[in-house]
Coordinates of C-alpha atoms in Angstrom, one line a residue:
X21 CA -60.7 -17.0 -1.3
X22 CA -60.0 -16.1 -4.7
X23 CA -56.2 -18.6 -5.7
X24 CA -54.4 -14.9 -6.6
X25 CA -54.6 -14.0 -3.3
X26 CA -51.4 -16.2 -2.0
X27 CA -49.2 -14.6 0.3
X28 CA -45.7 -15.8 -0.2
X29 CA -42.3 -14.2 0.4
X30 CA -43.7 -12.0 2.7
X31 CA -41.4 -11.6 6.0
X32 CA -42.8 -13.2 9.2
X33 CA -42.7 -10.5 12.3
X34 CA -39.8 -10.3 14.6
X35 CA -41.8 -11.1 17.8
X36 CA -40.3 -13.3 21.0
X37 CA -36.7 -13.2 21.0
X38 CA -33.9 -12.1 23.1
X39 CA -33.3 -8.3 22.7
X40 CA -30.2 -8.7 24.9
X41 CA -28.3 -11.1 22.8
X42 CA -26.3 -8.5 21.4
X43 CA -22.9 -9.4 21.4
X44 CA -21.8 -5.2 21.7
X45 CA -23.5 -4.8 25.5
X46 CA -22.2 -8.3 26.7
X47 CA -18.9 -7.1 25.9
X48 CA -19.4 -3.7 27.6
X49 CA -20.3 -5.6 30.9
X50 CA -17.5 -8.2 30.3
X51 CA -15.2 -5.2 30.1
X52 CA -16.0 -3.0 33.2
X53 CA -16.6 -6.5 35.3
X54 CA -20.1 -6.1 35.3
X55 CA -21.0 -9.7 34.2
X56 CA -23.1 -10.0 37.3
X57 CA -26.0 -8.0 35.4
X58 CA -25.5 -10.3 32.6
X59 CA -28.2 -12.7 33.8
X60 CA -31.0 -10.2 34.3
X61 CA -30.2 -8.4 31.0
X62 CA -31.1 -11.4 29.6
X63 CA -34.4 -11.9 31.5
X64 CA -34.8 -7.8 30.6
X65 CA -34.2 -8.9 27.1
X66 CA -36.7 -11.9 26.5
X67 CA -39.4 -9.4 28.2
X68 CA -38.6 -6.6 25.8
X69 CA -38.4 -8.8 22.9
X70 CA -42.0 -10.5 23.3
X71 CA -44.9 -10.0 21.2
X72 CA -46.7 -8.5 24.4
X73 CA -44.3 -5.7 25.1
X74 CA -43.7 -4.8 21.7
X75 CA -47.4 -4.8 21.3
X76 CA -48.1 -2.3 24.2
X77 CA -45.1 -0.1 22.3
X78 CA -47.5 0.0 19.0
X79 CA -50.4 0.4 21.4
X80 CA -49.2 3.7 23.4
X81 CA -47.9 5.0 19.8
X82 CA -51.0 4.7 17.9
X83 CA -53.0 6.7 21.5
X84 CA -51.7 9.4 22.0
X85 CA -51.6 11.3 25.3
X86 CA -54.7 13.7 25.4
X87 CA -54.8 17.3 27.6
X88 CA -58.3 17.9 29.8
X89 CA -58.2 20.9 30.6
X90 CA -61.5 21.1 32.3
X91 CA -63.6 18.7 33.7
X92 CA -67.7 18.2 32.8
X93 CA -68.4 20.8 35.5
X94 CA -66.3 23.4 34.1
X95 CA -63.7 22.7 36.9
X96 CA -59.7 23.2 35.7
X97 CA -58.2 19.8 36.3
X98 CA -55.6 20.5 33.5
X99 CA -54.7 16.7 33.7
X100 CA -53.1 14.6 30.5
X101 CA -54.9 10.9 30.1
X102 CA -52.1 8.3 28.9
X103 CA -53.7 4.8 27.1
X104 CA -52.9 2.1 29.5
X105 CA -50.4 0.9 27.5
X106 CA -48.3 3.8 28.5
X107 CA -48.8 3.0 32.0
X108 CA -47.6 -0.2 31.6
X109 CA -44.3 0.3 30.1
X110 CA -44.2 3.2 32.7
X111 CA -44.7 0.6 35.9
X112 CA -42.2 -2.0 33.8
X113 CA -39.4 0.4 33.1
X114 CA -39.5 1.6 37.1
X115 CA -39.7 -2.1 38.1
X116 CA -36.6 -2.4 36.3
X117 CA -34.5 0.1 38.3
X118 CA -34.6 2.1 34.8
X119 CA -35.2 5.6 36.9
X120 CA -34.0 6.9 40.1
X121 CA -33.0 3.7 41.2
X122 CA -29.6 3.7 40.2
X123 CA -28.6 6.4 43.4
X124 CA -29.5 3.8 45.9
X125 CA -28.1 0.8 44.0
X126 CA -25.3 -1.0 45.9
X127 CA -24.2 -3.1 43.9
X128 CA -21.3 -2.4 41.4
X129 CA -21.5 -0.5 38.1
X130 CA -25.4 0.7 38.9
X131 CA -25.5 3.1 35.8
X132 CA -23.7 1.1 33.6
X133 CA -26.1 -1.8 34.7
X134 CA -29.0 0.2 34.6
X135 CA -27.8 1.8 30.9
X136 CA -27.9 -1.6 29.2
X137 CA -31.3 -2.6 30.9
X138 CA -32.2 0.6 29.6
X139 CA -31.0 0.2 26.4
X140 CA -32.5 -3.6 26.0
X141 CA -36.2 -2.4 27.4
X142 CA -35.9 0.6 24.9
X143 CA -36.9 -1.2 21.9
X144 CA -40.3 -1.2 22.8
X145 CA -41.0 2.3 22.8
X146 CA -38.7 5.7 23.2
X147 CA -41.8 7.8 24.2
X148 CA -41.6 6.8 27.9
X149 CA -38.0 6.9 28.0
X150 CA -38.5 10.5 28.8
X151 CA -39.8 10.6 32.2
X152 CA -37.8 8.0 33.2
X153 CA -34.9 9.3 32.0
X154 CA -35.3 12.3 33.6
X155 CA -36.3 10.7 36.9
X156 CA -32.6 9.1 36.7
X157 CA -31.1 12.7 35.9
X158 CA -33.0 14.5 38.6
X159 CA -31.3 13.4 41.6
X160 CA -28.0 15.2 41.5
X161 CA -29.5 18.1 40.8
X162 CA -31.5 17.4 44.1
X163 CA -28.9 17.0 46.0
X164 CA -28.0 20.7 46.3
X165 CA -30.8 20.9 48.7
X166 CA -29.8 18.0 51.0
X167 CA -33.6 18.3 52.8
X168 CA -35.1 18.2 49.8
X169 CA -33.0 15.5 49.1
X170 CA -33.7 13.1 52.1
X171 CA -37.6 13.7 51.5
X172 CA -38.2 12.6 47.8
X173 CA -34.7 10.7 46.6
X174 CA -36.0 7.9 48.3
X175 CA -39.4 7.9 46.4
X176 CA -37.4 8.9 43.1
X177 CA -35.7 5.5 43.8
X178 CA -38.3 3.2 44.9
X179 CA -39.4 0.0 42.1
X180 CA -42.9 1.0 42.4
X181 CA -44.7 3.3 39.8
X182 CA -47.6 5.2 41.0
X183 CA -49.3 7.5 38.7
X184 CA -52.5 9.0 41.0
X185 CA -52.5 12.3 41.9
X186 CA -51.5 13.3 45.1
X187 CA -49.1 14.8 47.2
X188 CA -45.8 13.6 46.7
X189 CA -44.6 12.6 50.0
X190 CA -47.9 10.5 50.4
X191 CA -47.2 8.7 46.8
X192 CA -45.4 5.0 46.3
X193 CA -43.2 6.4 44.1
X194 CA -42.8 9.6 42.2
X195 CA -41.3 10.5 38.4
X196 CA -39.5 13.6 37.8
X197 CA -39.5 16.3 34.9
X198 CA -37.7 19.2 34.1
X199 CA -39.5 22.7 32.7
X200 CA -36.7 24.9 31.2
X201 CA -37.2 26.2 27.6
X202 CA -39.2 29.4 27.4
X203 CA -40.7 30.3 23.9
X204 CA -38.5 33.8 23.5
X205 CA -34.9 31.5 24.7
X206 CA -35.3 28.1 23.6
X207 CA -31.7 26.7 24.7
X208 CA -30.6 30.2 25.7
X209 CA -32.4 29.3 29.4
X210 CA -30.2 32.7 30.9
X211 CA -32.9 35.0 28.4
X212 CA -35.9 33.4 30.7
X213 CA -38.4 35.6 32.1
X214 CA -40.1 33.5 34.2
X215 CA -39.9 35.1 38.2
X216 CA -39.5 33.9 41.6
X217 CA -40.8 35.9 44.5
X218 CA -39.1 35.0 48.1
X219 CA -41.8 34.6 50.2
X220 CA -41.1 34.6 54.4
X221 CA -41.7 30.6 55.3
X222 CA -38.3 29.5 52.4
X223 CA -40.8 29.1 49.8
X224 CA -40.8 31.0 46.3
X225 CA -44.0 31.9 44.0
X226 CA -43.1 31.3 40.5
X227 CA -45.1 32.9 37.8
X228 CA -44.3 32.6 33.6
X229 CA -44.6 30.1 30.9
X230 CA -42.6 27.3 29.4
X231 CA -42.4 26.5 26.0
X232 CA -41.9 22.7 26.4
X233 CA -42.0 20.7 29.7
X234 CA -41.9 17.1 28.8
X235 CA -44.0 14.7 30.8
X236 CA -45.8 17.3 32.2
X237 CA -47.9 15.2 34.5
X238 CA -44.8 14.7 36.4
X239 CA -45.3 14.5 40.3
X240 CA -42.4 17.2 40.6
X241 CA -40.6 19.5 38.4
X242 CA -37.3 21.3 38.2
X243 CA -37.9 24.8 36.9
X244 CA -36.0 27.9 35.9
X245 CA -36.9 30.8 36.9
X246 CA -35.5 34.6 37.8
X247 CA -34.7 35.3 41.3
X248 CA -33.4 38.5 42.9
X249 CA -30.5 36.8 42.5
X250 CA -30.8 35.9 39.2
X251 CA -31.4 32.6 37.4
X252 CA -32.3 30.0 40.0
X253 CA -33.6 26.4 39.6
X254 CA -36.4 25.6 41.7
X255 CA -38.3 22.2 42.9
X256 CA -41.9 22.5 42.2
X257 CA -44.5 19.7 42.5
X258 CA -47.8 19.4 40.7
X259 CA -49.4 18.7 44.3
X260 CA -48.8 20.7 46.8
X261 CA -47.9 19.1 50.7
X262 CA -51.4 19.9 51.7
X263 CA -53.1 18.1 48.6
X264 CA -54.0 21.3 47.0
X265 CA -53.1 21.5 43.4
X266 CA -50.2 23.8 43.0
X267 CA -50.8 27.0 40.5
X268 CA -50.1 25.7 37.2
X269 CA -52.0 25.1 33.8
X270 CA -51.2 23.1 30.9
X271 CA -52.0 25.2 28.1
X272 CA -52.0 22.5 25.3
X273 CA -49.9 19.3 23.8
X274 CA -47.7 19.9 21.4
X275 CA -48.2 17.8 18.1
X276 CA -44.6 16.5 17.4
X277 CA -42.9 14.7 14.4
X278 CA -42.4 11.6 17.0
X279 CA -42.5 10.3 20.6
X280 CA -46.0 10.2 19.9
X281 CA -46.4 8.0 23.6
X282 CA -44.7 11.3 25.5
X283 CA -47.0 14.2 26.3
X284 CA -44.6 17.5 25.8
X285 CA -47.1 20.6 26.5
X286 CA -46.6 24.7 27.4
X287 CA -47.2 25.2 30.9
X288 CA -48.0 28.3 32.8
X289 CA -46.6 29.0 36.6
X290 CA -49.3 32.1 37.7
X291 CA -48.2 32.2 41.3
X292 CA -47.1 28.4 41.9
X293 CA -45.2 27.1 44.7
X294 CA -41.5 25.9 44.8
X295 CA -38.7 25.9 47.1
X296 CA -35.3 26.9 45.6
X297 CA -32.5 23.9 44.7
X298 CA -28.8 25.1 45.2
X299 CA -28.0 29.1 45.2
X300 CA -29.3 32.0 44.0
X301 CA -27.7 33.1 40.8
X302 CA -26.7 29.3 40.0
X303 CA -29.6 27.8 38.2
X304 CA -27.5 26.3 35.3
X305 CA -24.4 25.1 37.4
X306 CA -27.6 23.4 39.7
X307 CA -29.2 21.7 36.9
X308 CA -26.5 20.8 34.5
X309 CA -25.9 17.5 35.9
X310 CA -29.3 16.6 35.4
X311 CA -28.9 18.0 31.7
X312 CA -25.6 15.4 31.3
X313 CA -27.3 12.6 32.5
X314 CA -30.1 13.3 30.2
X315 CA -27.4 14.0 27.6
X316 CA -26.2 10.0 28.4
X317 CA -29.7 9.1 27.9
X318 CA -30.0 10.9 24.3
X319 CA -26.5 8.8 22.6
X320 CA -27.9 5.3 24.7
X321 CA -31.5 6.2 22.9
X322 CA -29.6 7.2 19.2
X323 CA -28.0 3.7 19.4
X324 CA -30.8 1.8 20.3
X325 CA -32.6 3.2 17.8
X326 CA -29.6 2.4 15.5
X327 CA -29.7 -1.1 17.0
X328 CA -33.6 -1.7 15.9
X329 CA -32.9 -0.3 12.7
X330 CA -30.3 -3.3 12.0
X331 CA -32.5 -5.8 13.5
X332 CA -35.2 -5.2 11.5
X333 CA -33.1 -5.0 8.3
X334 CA -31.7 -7.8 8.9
X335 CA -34.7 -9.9 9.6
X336 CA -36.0 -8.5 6.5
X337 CA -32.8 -9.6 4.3
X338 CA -32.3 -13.0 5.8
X339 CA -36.7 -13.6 4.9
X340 CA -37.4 -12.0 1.8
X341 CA -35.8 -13.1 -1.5
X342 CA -35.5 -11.0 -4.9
X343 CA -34.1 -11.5 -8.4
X344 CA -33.3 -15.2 -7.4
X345 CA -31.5 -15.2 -3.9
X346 CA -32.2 -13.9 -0.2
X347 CA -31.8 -10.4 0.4
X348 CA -29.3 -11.0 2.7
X349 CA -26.8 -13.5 0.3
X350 CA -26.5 -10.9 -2.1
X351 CA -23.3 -8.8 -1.6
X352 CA -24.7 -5.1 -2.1
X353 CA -26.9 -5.9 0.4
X354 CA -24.7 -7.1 3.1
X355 CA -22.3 -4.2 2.2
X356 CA -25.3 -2.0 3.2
X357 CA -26.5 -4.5 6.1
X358 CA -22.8 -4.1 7.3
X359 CA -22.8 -0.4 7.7
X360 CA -25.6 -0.4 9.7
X361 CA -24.1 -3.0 12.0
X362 CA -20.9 -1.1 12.5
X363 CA -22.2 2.5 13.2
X364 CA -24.7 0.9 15.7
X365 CA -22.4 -1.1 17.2
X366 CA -19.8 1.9 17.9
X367 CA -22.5 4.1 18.4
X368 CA -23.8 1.5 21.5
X369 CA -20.0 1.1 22.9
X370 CA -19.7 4.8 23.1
X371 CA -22.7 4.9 25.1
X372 CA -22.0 2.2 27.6
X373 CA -18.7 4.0 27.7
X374 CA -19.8 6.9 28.9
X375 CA -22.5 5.2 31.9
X376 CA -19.3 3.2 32.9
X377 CA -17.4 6.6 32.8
X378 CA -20.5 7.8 34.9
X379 CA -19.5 5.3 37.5
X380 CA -15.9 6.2 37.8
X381 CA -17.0 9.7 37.9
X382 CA -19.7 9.3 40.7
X383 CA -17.0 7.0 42.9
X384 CA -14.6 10.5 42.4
X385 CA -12.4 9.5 39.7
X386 CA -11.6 13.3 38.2
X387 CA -10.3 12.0 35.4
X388 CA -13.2 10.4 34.4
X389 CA -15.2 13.4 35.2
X390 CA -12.8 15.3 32.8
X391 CA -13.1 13.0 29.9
X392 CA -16.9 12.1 30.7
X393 CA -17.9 16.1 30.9
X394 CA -16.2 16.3 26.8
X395 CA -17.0 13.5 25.9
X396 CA -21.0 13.6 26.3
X397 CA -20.8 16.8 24.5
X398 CA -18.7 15.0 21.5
X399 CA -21.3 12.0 21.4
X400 CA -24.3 14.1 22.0
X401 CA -23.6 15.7 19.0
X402 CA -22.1 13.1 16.7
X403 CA -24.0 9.6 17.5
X404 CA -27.5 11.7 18.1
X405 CA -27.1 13.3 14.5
X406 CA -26.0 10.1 12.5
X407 CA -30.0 8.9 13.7
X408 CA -31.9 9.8 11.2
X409 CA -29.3 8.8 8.3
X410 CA -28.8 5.7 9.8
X411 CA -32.9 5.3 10.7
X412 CA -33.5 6.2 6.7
X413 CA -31.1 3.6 5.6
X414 CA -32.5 1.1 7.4
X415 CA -35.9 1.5 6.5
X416 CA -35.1 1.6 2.7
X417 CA -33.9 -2.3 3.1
X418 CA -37.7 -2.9 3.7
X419 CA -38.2 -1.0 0.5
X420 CA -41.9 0.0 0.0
X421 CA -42.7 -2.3 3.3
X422 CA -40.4 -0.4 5.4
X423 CA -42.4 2.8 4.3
X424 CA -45.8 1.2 5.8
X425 CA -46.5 2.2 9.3
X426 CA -47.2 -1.6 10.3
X427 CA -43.6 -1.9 9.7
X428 CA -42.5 0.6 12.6
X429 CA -40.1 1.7 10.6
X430 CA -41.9 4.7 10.1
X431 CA -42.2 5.3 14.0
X432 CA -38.2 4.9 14.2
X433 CA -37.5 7.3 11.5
X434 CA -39.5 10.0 12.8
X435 CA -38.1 9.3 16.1
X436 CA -34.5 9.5 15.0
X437 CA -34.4 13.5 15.1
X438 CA -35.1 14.1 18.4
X439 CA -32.0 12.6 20.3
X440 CA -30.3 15.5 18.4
X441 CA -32.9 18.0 19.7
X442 CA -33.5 17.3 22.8
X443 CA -30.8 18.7 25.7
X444 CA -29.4 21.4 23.5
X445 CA -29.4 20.7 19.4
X446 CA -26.6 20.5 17.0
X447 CA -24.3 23.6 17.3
X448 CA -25.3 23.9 20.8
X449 CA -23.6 20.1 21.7
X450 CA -20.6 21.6 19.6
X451 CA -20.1 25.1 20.9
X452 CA -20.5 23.3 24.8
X453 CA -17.3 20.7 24.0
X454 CA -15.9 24.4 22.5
X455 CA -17.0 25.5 26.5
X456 CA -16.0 22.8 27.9
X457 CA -11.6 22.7 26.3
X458 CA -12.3 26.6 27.3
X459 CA -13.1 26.4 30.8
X460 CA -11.6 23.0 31.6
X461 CA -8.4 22.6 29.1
X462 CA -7.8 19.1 31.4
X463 CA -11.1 17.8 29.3
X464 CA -9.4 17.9 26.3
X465 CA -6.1 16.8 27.4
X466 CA -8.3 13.8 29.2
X467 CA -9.7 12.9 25.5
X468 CA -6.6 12.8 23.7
X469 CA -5.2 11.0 26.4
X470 CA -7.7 8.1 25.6
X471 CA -6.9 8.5 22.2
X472 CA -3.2 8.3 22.4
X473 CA -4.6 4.3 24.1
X474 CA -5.0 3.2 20.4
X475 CA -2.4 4.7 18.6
X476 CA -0.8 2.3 16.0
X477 CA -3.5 0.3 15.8
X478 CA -5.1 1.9 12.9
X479 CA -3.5 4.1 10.7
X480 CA -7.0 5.8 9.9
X481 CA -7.4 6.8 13.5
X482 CA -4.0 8.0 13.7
X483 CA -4.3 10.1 10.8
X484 CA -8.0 11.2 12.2
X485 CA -5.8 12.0 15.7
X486 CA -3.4 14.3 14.0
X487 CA -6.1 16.3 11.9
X488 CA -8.1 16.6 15.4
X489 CA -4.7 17.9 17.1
X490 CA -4.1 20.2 13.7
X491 CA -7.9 21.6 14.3
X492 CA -6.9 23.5 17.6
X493 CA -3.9 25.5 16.2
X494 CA -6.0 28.3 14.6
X495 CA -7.8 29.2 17.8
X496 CA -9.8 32.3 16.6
X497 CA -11.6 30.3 13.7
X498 CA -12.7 27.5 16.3
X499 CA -16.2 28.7 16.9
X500 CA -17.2 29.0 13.4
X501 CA -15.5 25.2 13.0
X502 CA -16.7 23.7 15.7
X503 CA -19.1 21.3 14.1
X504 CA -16.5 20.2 12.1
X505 CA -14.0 19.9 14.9
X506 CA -16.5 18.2 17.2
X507 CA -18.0 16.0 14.2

């Protein structure tokens, strides 16, 4: 090999370590007395932090989930093919309690627990976060029809992924989806148009199309649709009891920025089979727990993709050297490095504060429920948006290497954006805390409350306090401040 070709100060790759030895998620257990987890975060941690996982992360990024519509006979099978890659993480992350489990946990703190696991395995790739987040939110929403409840929340909980096709009830264990957004509504789910038709036996036919339905190879869905009562949510699986395939077609895949691993497609219902979840007339009431849990979900994913960000700047400072000194001695640098460490840090309490919130709220602490239903708005809004800044200043410490796909620096900035999207975007996580202090004035009350914890211990934060308090004076300009009162 030719002598100019000698690779030196080049960084080695961040493979094999502990991705639970972060000081922030210790100290969220310690705090709640949750240190019983503390031991299997750490086995959670040396599995997501290996050169294997990490690899099966690149893996299920770089293939792509692909839509067969048909198959060589001419047959519609309308079935997505995931890399086995993706079916490992998937069978990992339900191992791990990461899904449905956390109803049926009995041991103390189950979604703060399950929060930091998630958060640990989450380094290795966001893309099947989705279903499995959504298997987690699914099961209070679920519980508005207690028989549908007692069949399948027991098979939304089990450890044991099972991806075959097949009736539900006859499946190991099943994952969960939602299908909301239609293409004339977007987050304005009450302008649907997709019908449900009563039919004698309890049943409903449901017939329209969805814009997006993530993880659309989901055993069963929770769908919005128009009743003769009006907006309804319904539980519809892919297969029906009888092991017929129920009536719907995937039309295509959407090609999105990131979450390459995650098939999102359009789906059309023509005729499909559901039974309704809850009331008549109360589709959104019925499904907005699910939509807050997923709403947890979207800050705990912003801050572990804040937390990669700093670990991998940080690995790059402390290895490569420039103009005479390592990256990560020389004090613009560690300003920068330092930044990055604070806003994930915060941005990772915040979440673990809200699954530990969760808890109290589940155990019927209303006052938790108050602050929890404001405060996942707040977040939702504030730690999913700082993402992408935070995702671009990280990768510019790699410098032209951090703009290099091998990097995965790439893959994190294009994933940054979505936390924001998903579960309602920008103005509409501001106008809902607006919703919330409107509807429940004991939310607000309940977050200045917690505030009023810390006061005198900063002078910044009382300052911020009083322009917070100042914000809500003028109440007919709210609406058109609202990002800046929520932000």
């Amino acid at each position: 090999m030719s002598a100019t070709h000698v690779v030196t100060n080049q960084v080695p790759p961040l493979v094999d370590f502990d991705a639970a030895d972060y000081p922030v998620i210790l100290e969220a257990l310690h705090r709640e007395g949750a240190d019983h987890a503390v031991e299997e975060l750490h086995e959670v941690g040396r599995l997501a932090g290996s050169a294997a996982s990490l690899e099966l992360g690149d893996l299920a990024e770089a293939h792509p989930p692909v839509l067969h519509t048909h198959d060589r006979y001419g047959n519609r099978i309308d079935e997505v093919k995931y890399d086995p890659s993706y079916h490992q993480l998937m069978t990992t992350a339900v191992s791990l309690g990461l899904h449905g489990a956390v109803w049926s946990d009995p041991r103390p703190n189950p979604h703060l627990t399950r929060a930091a696991r998630s958060s640990v395995w989450g380094i290795t790739d966001a893309g099947h976060g989705c279903p499995i987040s959504m298997t987690y939110a699914v099961v209070p929403a679920l519980r508005a029809n207690a028989d549908l409840a007692a069949q399948y929340e027991p098979l939304l909980s089990t450890l044991e992924y099972d991806p075959s096709l097949q009736a539900p009830l006859s499946k190991r264990g099943l994952i969960a989806g939602m299908s909301m957004t239609e293409k004339q509504g977007g987050s304005d789910v009450r302008a649907n148009r997709t019908e449900a038709v009563p039919q004698a036996d309890g049943s409903y036919r449901i017939t329209g199309h969805k814009w997006f339905t993530s993880a659309p190879m989901s055993d069963v869905l929770l769908v919005l649709a128009q009743a003769p009562g009006g907006l309804s949510c319904f539980f519809l699986p892919r297969i029906l009891p009888d092991g017929t395939r129920n009536a719907m077609a995937i039309q295509r895949l959407k090609d999105k920025l990131g979450n390459h691993s995650n098939a999102s497609g359009e789906v059309e219902y023509d005729n499909a089979t559901a039974w309704l979840v809850g009331e008549e007339g109360r589709g959104v009431p019925t499904i907005i727990e699910m939509v807050n849990m997923t709403r947890l979900d979207c800050t705990l994913g912003s801050a572990t993709g804040m937390r990669v960000g700093v670990q991998q700047a940080a690995h790059h400072a402390a290895h490569r050297s420039a103009f005479g000194a390592a990256l990560a001695d020389q004090p613009l640098m560690r300003n920068v490095l330092a930044d990055l460490a604070v806003e994930a840090e915060a941005s990772t309490t915040v979440a673990l504060w809200l699954a530990a919130l969760t808890d109290r709220a589940v155990a019927g602490d209303e006052q938790a429920a108050d602050l929890r239903r404001i405060s996942l708005a707040v977040s939702k809004y504030y730690v999913c948006k700082r993402g992408p800044i935070h995702a671009a200043e990280a990768l510019e410490c790699l410098g032209g290497n951090g703009y290099v796909e091998d990097s995965r620096m790439p893959r994190l900035y294009r994933e940054a954006p979505l936390m924001s999207v998903w579960e309602g975007s920008g103005n509409v996580a501001a106008l809902d805390t607006l919703r919330a202090m409107a509807r429940q004035p004991q939310t607000l009350q309940a977050l200045l409350d917690e505030l009023e914890l810390a006061a005198g211990a900063d002078a910044n934060l009382d300052a911020a306090v009083l322009r917070l308090k100042d914000a809500f004076t003028d109440v007919d300009s709210l609406q058109h401040r609202a990002r800046t009162v929520v932000g």
